[in-house]
Coordinates of C-alpha atoms and ligand atoms in Angstrom, one line a residue:
X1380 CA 122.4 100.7 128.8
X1381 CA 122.0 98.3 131.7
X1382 CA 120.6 100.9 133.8
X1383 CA 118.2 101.9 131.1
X1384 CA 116.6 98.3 130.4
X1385 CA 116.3 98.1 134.8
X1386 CA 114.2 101.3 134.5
X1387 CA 112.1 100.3 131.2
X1388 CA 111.3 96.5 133.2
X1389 CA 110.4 98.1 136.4
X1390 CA 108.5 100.6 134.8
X1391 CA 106.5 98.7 132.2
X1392 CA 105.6 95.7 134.9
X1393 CA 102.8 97.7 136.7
X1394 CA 101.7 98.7 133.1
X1395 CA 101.4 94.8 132.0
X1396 CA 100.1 93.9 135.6
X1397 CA 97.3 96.7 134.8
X1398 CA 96.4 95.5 131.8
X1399 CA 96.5 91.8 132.3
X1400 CA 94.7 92.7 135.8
X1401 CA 91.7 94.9 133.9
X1402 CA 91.4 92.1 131.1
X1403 CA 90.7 89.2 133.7
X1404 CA 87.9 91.6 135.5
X1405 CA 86.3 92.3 131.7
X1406 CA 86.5 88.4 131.2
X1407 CA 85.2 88.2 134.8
X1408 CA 82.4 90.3 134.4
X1409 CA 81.1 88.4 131.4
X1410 CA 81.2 85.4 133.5
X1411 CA 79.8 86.2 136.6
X1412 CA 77.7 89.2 136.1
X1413 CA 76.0 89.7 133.3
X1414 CA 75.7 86.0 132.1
X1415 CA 71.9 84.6 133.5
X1416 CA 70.7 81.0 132.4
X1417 CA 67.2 80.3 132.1
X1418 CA 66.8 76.7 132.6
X1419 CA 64.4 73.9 131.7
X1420 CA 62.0 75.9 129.8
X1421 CA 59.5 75.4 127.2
X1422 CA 60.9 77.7 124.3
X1423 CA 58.7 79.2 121.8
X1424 CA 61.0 81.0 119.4
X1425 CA 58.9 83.0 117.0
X1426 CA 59.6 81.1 114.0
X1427 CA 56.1 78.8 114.3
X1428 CA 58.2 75.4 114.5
X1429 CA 57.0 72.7 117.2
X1430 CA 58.2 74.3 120.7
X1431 CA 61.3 73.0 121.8
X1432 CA 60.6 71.2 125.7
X1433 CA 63.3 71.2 128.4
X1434 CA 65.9 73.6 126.8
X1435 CA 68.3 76.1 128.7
X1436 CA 68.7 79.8 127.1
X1437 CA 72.3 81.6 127.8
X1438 CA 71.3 85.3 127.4
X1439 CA 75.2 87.1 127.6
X1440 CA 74.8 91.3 128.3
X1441 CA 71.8 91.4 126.0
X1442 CA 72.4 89.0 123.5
X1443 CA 71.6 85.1 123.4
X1444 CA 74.8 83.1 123.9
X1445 CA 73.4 79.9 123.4
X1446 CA 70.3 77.5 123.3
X1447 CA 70.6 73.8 124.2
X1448 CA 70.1 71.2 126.7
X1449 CA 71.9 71.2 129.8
X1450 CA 74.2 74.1 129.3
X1451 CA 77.1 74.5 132.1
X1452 CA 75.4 76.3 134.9
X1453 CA 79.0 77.8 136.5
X1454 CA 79.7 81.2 136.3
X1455 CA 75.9 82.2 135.7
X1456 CA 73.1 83.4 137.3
X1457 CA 70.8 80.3 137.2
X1458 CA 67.3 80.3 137.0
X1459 CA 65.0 77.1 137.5
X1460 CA 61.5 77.7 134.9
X1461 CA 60.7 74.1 135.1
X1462 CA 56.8 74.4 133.9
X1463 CA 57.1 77.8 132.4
X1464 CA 57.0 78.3 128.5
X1465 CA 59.3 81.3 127.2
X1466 CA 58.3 83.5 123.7
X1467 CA 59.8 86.7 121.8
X1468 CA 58.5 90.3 123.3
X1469 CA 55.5 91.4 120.9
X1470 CA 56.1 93.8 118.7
X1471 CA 53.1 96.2 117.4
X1472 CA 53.1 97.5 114.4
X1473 CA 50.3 99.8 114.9
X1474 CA 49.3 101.9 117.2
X1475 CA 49.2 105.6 118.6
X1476 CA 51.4 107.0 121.3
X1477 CA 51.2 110.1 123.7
X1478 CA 47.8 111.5 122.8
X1479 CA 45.6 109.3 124.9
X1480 CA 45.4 110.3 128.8
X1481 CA 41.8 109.4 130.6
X1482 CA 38.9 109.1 129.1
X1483 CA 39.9 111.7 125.8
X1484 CA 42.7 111.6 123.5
X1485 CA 44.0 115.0 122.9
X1486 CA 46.9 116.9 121.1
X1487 CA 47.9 118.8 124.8
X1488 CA 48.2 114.9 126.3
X1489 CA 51.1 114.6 124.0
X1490 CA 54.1 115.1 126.4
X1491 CA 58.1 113.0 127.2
X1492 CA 56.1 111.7 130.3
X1493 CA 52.9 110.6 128.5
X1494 CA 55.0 109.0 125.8
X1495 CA 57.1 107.3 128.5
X1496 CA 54.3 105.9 130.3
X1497 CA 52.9 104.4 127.4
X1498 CA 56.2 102.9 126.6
X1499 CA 56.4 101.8 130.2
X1500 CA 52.9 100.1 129.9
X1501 CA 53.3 98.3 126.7
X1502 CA 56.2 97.1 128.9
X1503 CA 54.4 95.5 131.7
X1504 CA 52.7 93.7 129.1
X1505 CA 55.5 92.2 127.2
X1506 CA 55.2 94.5 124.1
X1507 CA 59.2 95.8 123.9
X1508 CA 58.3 97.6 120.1
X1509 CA 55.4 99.9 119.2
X1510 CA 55.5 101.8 115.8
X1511 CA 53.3 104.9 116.4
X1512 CA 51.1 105.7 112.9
X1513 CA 51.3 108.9 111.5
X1514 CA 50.2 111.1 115.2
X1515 CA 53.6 112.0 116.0
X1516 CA 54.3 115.5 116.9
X1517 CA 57.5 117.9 116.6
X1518 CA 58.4 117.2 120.5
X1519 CA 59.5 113.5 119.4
X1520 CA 62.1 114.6 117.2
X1521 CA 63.6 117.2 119.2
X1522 CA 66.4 117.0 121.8
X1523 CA 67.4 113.8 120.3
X1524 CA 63.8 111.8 122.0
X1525 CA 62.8 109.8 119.5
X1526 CA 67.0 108.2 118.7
X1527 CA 66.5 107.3 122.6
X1528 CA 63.5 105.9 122.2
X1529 CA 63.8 104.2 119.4
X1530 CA 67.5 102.7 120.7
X1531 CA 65.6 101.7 123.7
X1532 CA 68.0 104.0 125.8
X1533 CA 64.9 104.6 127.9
X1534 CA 62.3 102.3 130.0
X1535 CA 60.1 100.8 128.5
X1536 CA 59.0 99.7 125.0
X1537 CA 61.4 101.3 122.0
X1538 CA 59.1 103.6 119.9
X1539 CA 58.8 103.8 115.8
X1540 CA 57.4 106.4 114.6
X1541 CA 55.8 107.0 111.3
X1542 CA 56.3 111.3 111.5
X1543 CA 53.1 113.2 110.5
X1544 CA 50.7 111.3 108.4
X1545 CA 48.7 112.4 105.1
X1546 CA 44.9 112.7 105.1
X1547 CA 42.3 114.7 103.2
X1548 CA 42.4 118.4 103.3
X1549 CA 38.9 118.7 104.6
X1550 CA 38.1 116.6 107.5
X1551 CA 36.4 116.5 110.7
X1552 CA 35.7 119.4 113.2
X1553 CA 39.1 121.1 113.7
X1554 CA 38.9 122.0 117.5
X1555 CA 42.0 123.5 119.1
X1556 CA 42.8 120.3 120.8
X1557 CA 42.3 118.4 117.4
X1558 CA 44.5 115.5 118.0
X1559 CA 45.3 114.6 114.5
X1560 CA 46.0 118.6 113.8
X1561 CA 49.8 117.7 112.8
X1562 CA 48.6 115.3 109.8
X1563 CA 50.0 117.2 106.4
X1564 CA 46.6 117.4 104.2
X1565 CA 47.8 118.3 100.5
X1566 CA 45.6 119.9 97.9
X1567 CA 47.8 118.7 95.0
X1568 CA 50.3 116.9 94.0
X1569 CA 52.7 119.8 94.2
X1570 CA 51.6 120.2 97.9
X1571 CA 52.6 116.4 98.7
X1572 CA 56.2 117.0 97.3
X1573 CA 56.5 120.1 99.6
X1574 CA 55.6 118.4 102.5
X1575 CA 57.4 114.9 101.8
X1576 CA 60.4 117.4 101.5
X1577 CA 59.4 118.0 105.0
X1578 CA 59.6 114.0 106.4
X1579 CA 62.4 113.5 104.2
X1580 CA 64.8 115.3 106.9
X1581 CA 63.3 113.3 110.0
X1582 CA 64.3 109.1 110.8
X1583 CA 61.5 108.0 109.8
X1584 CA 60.9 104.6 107.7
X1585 CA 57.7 104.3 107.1
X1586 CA 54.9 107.3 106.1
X1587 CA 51.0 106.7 107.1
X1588 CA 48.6 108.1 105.0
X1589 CA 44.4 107.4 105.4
X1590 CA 42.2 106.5 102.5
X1591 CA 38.5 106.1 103.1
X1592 CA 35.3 107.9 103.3
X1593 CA 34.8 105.9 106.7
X1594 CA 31.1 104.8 105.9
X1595 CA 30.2 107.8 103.7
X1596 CA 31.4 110.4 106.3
X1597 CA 34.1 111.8 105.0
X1598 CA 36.0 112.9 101.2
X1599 CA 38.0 109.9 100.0
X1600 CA 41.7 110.8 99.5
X1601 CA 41.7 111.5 95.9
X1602 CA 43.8 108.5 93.6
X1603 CA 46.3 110.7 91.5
X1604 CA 47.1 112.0 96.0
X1605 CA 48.1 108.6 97.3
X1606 CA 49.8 107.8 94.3
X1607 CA 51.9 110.7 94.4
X1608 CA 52.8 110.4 98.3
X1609 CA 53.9 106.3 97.4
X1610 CA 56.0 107.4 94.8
X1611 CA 57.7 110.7 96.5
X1612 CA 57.6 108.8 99.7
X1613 CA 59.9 105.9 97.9
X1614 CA 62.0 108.6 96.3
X1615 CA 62.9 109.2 99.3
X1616 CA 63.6 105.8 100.9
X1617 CA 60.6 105.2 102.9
X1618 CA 57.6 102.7 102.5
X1619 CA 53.9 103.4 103.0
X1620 CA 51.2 102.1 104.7
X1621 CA 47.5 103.0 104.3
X1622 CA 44.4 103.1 106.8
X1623 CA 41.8 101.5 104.3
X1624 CA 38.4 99.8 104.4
X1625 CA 37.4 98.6 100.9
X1626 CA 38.7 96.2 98.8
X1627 CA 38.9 98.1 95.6
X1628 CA 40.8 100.6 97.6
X1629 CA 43.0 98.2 98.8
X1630 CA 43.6 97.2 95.1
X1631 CA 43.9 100.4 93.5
X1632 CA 46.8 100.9 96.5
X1633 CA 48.7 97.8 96.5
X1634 CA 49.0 98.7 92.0
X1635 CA 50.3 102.1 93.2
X1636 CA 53.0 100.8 95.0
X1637 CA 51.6 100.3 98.3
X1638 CA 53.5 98.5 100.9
X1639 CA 51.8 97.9 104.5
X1640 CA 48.0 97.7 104.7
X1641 CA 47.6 99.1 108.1
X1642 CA 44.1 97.5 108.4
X1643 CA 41.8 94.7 107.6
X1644 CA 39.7 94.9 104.0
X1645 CA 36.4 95.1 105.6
X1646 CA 33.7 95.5 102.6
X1647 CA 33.8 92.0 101.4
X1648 CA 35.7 88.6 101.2
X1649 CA 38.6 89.6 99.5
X1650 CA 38.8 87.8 96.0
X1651 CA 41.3 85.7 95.1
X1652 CA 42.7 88.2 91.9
X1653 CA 43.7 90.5 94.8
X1654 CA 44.8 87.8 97.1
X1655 CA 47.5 86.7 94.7
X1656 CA 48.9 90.3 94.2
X1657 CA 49.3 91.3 97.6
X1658 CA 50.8 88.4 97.9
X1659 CA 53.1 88.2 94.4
X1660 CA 54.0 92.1 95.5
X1661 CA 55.1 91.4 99.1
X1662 CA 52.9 93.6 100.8
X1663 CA 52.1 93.2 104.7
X1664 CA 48.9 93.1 106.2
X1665 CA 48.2 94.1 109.3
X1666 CA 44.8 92.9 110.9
X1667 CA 44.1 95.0 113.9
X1668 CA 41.1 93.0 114.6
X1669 CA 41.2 94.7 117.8
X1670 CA 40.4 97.5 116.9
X1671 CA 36.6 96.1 114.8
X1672 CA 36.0 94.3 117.9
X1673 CA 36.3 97.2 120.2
X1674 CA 34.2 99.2 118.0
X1675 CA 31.3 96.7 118.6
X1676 CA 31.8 95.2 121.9
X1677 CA 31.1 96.9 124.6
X1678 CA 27.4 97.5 124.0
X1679 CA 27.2 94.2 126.1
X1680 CA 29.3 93.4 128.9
X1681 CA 31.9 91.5 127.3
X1682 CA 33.8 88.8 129.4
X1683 CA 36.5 90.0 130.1
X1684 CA 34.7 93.3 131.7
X1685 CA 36.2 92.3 134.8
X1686 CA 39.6 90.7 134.4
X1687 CA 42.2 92.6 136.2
X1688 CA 44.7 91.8 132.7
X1689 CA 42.4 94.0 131.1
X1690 CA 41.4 96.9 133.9
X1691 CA 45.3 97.2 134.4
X1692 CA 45.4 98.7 130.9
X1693 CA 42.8 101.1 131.4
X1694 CA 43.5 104.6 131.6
X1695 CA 41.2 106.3 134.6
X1696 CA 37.7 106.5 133.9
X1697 CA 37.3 104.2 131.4
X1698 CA 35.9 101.2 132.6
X1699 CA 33.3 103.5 134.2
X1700 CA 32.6 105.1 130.5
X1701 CA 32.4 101.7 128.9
X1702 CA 29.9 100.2 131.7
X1703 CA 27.8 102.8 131.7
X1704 CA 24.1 102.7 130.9
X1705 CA 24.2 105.7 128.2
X1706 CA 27.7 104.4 126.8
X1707 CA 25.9 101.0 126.2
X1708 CA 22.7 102.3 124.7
X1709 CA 24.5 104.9 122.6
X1710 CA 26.4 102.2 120.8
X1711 CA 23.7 100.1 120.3
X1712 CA 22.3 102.3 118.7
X1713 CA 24.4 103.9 116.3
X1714 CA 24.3 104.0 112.8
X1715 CA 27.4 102.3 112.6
X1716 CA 27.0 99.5 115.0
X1717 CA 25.8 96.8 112.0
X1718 CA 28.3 98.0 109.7
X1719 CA 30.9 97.4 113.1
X1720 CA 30.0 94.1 113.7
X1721 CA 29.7 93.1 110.0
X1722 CA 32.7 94.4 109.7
X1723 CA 35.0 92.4 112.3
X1724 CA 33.2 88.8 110.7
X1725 CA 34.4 89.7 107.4
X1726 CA 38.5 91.0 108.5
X1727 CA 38.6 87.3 110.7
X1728 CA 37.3 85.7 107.1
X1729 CA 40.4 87.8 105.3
X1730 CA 43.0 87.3 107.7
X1731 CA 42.0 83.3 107.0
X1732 CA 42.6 83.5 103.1
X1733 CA 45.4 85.9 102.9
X1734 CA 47.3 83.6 105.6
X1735 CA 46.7 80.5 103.8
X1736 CA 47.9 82.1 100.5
X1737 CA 51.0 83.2 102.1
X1738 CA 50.5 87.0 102.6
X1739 CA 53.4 87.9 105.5
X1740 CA 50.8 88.8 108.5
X1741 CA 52.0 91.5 111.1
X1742 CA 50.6 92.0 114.7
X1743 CA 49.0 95.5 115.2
X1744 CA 46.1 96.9 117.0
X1745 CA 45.7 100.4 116.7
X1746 CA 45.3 100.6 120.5
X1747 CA 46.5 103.9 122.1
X1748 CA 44.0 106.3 119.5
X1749 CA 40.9 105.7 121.7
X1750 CA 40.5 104.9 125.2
X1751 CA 39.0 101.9 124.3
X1752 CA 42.3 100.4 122.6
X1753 CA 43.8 99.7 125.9
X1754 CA 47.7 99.6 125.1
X1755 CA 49.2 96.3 126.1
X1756 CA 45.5 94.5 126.9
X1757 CA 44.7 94.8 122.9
X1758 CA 47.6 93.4 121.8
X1759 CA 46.9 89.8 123.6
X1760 CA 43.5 90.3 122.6
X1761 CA 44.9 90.9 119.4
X1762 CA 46.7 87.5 119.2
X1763 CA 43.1 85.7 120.3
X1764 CA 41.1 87.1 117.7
X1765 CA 44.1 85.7 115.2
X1766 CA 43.2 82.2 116.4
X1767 CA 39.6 83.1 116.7
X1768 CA 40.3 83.8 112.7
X1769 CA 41.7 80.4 112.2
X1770 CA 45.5 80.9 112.9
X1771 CA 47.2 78.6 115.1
X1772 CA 48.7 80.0 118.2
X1773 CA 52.1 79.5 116.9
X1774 CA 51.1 81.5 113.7
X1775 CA 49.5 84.2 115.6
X1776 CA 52.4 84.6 117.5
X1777 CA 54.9 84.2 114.9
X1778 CA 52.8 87.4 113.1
X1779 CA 53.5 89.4 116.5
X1780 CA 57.0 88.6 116.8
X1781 CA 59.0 87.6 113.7
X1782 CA 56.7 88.5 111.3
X1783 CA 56.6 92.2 112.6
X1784 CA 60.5 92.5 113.1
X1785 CA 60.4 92.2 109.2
X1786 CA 58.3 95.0 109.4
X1787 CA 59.9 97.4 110.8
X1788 CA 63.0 96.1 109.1
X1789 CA 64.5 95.5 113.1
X1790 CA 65.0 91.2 112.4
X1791 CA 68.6 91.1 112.1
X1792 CA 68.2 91.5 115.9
X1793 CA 64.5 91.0 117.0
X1794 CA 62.0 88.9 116.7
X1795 CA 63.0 85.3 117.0
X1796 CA 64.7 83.8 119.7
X1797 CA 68.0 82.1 118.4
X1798 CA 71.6 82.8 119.5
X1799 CA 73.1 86.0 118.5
X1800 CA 69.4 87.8 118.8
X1801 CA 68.9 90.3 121.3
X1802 CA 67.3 88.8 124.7
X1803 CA 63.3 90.2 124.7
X1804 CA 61.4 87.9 125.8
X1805 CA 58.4 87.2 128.1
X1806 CA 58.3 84.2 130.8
X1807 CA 54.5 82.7 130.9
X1808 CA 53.0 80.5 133.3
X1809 CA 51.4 78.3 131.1
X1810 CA 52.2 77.4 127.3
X1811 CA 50.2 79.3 124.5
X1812 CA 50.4 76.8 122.2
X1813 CA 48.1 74.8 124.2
X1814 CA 45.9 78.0 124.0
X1815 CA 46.3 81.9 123.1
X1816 CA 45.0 83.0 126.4
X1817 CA 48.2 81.6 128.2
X1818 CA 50.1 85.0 126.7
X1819 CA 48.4 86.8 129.4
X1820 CA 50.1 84.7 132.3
X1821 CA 53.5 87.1 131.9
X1822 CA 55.4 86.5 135.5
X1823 CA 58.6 87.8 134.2
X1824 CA 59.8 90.8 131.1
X1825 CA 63.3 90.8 129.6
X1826 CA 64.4 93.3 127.5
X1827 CA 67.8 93.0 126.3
X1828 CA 68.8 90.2 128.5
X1829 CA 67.9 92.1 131.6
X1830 CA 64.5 91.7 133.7
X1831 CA 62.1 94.7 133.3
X1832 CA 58.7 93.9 134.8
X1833 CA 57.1 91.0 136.4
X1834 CA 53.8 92.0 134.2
X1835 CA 51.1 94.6 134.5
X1836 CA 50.1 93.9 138.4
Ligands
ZN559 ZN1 45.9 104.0 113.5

């Protein structure tokens, strides 16, 4: 029996030694390694309160520990951002990924790499979440892509997607390299169960559909359609959202059951009747200002024509397209240049009265369908043309950050910068508060606690 208790003790000390030896290293690591302090900041935490001056941030693997003044700097990686003013990552809630490459945007540029590349720009500028609406294609849901993507198991920004959108049956020219060839296009209501059937099976949250003539160009996406995709689409779990233009479209949507308007009501100044029940329903509106100013623009040189925050966002060719002679003329002169400009005056005079009544505001853009939606330049711009609208920085931010976690449902973890929230988050040079421009001065990326880029050049 002796003998037998000498053998178990000898033999189960190197065990215990192991153990105790491997838990100190874990404890270690958490310590030394993978704890970073950012210290003396000016924190902006997505949640539109007063910014907090002076404070430290403890970001723990990709989590923040803690958020105070003068936290212990031992056993971290300290780093002195005396001056600097630190906000939540953006997050877009609209936009298009993988189709746009040069000067066209086609369904052949839709590749991993494209998509990647995308990601990795939206990156550089301090976007860490991009919901793609409605142009995905089959390649993002095979060979697990999109679970990476949207985990955030690759570089760059984690992608949403919204699957394959619904739009009219007839449409626009249908040439081979038709980027929008994936969209389902029912002829009844029969037809929109079939092919809901279809998303049901992908991970998908939210379906995209498109309802408007755009300017008398096109068949409007008949009423007893849309209502049918709302209600099969929430049979099966998932929300919608609609492109739109008019108001009574709008209102006719948001009494189906609508429950994202992807764009700005452009028509008219919204009345209050419809105010109130986007509102009273819960509904999010996204803007995308961006996109109306785009649209009118560049028949003049605008001022930022030669800021390398924006040129870094341009795919090749573009900025030659867009200062061209012809390019400029062409715009000028199209049919739908009034109706353009109109158009943007009247969205900044919405986003004013639906923000004052309380309607929940969500950053998107719609940059990535054109080559002139620069990815990660629109989304600042995005934010300026909130304020230009009458938001306060701190509102237009806390629509690109908090506001639009809620969107995609992702604000358990994202969004807002408080402990126990994951650690994306952008360093700036100057405060925004001050003004919305200072979102462009990005000198350092973190996405989940660790450091990503140092901003687009
Ligand atoms: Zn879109």
């Amino acid at each position: 029996m002796i003998m037998n208790k000498l053998v178990y003790r000898i033999n189960i000390l190197p065990l215990f030694a192991v153990l105790l030896f491997g838990a100190c290293r874990q404890v270690n690591k958490k310590d030394h390694v993978d704890a970073t302090l950012l210290r003396n900041v000016t924190l902006i935490d997505g949640n539109g309160k007063t910014p907090q001056e002076g404070v430290d941030i403890l970001i723990q693997g990709d989590t923040i520990a803690a958020i105070g003044k003068g936290l212990d700097t031992t056993k971290t990686k300290a780093i002195d951002l005396t001056g600097k003013t630190i906000i939540p990552a953006l997050i877009c809630t609209h936009a298009h990924l993988g189709t746009l490459k040069g000067t066209r945007t086609t369904a052949d540029n839709y590749t991993r790499e494209n998509i990647l590349r995308q990601l990795k720009r939206y990156q550089d500028y301090g976007v860490l979440h991009v919901q793609c609406m409605g142009t995905d294609r089959p390649l993002l849901f095979e060979n697990q892509l999109y679970d990476s993507l949207r985990n955030g198991l690759l570089p760059g920004a984690r992608m949403f997607s919204a699957g394959y959108g619904f739009n009219t049956p007839s449409t626009a020219p249908l040439s081979p390299n038709f980027w929008m060839d994936r969209l389902f296009r029912p002829v009844n209501i029969e037809a929109v169960r079939a092919e809901m059937d279809t998303l049901a099976n992908l991970p998908t949250d939210i379906v995209k559909m498109w309802v408007d003539d755009f300017g008398g160009t096109a068949p409007k996406m008949a009423p007893e359609i849309y209502t049918a995709i709302i209600q099969e689409a929430h049979k099966s779990g998932k929300r919608v959202a609609s492109h739109l233009y008019n108001q009574e479209d709008a209102r006719n949507l948001v009494n189906a059951g609508l429950d994202i308007i992807a764009h700005s009501i452009r028509d008219q100044v919204i009345d209050d009747e419809l105010v109130k029940l986007i509102k009273d329903k819960g509904v999010f509106y996204i803007p995308t200002l961006s996109l109306d100013e785009f649209a009118f623009v560049y028949a003049k040189q605008p001022e930022w024509i030669n800021d390398p925050f924006f040129k870094a966002a341009l795919e090749p060719g573009v900025l030659e397209m867009i200062t061209s002679e012809s390019y400029q003329r062409e715009l000028r002169e199209s049919p739908a240049y009034r109706r353009n400009k109109k158009g943007f005056e009247i969205a900044l005079k919405n986003l004013k009265k639906l923000h004052d009544a309380g309607v929940i505001i969500a950053m998107g853009t719609d940059s990535g369908a054109f080559p002139i939606r620069a990815q990660g330049f629109s989304e600042h711009e995005e934010l300026t043309l909130m304020v230009q609208a009458g938001l306060s920085p701190l509102q237009a931010i806390t629509a690109a950050t908090k506001n639009a976690a809620e969107l995609l449902k992702i604000d358990r973890g994202y969004g807002t910068l408080i402990p126990g929230k994951v650690a994306d988050l952008m360093v700036l040079g100057a405060n925004p508060a001050e003004n919305i421009k200072n979102t462009r001065k990005i000198e350092a990326v973190y996405k989940a606690g660790k450091l990503v880029s140092r901003g687009p050049f």
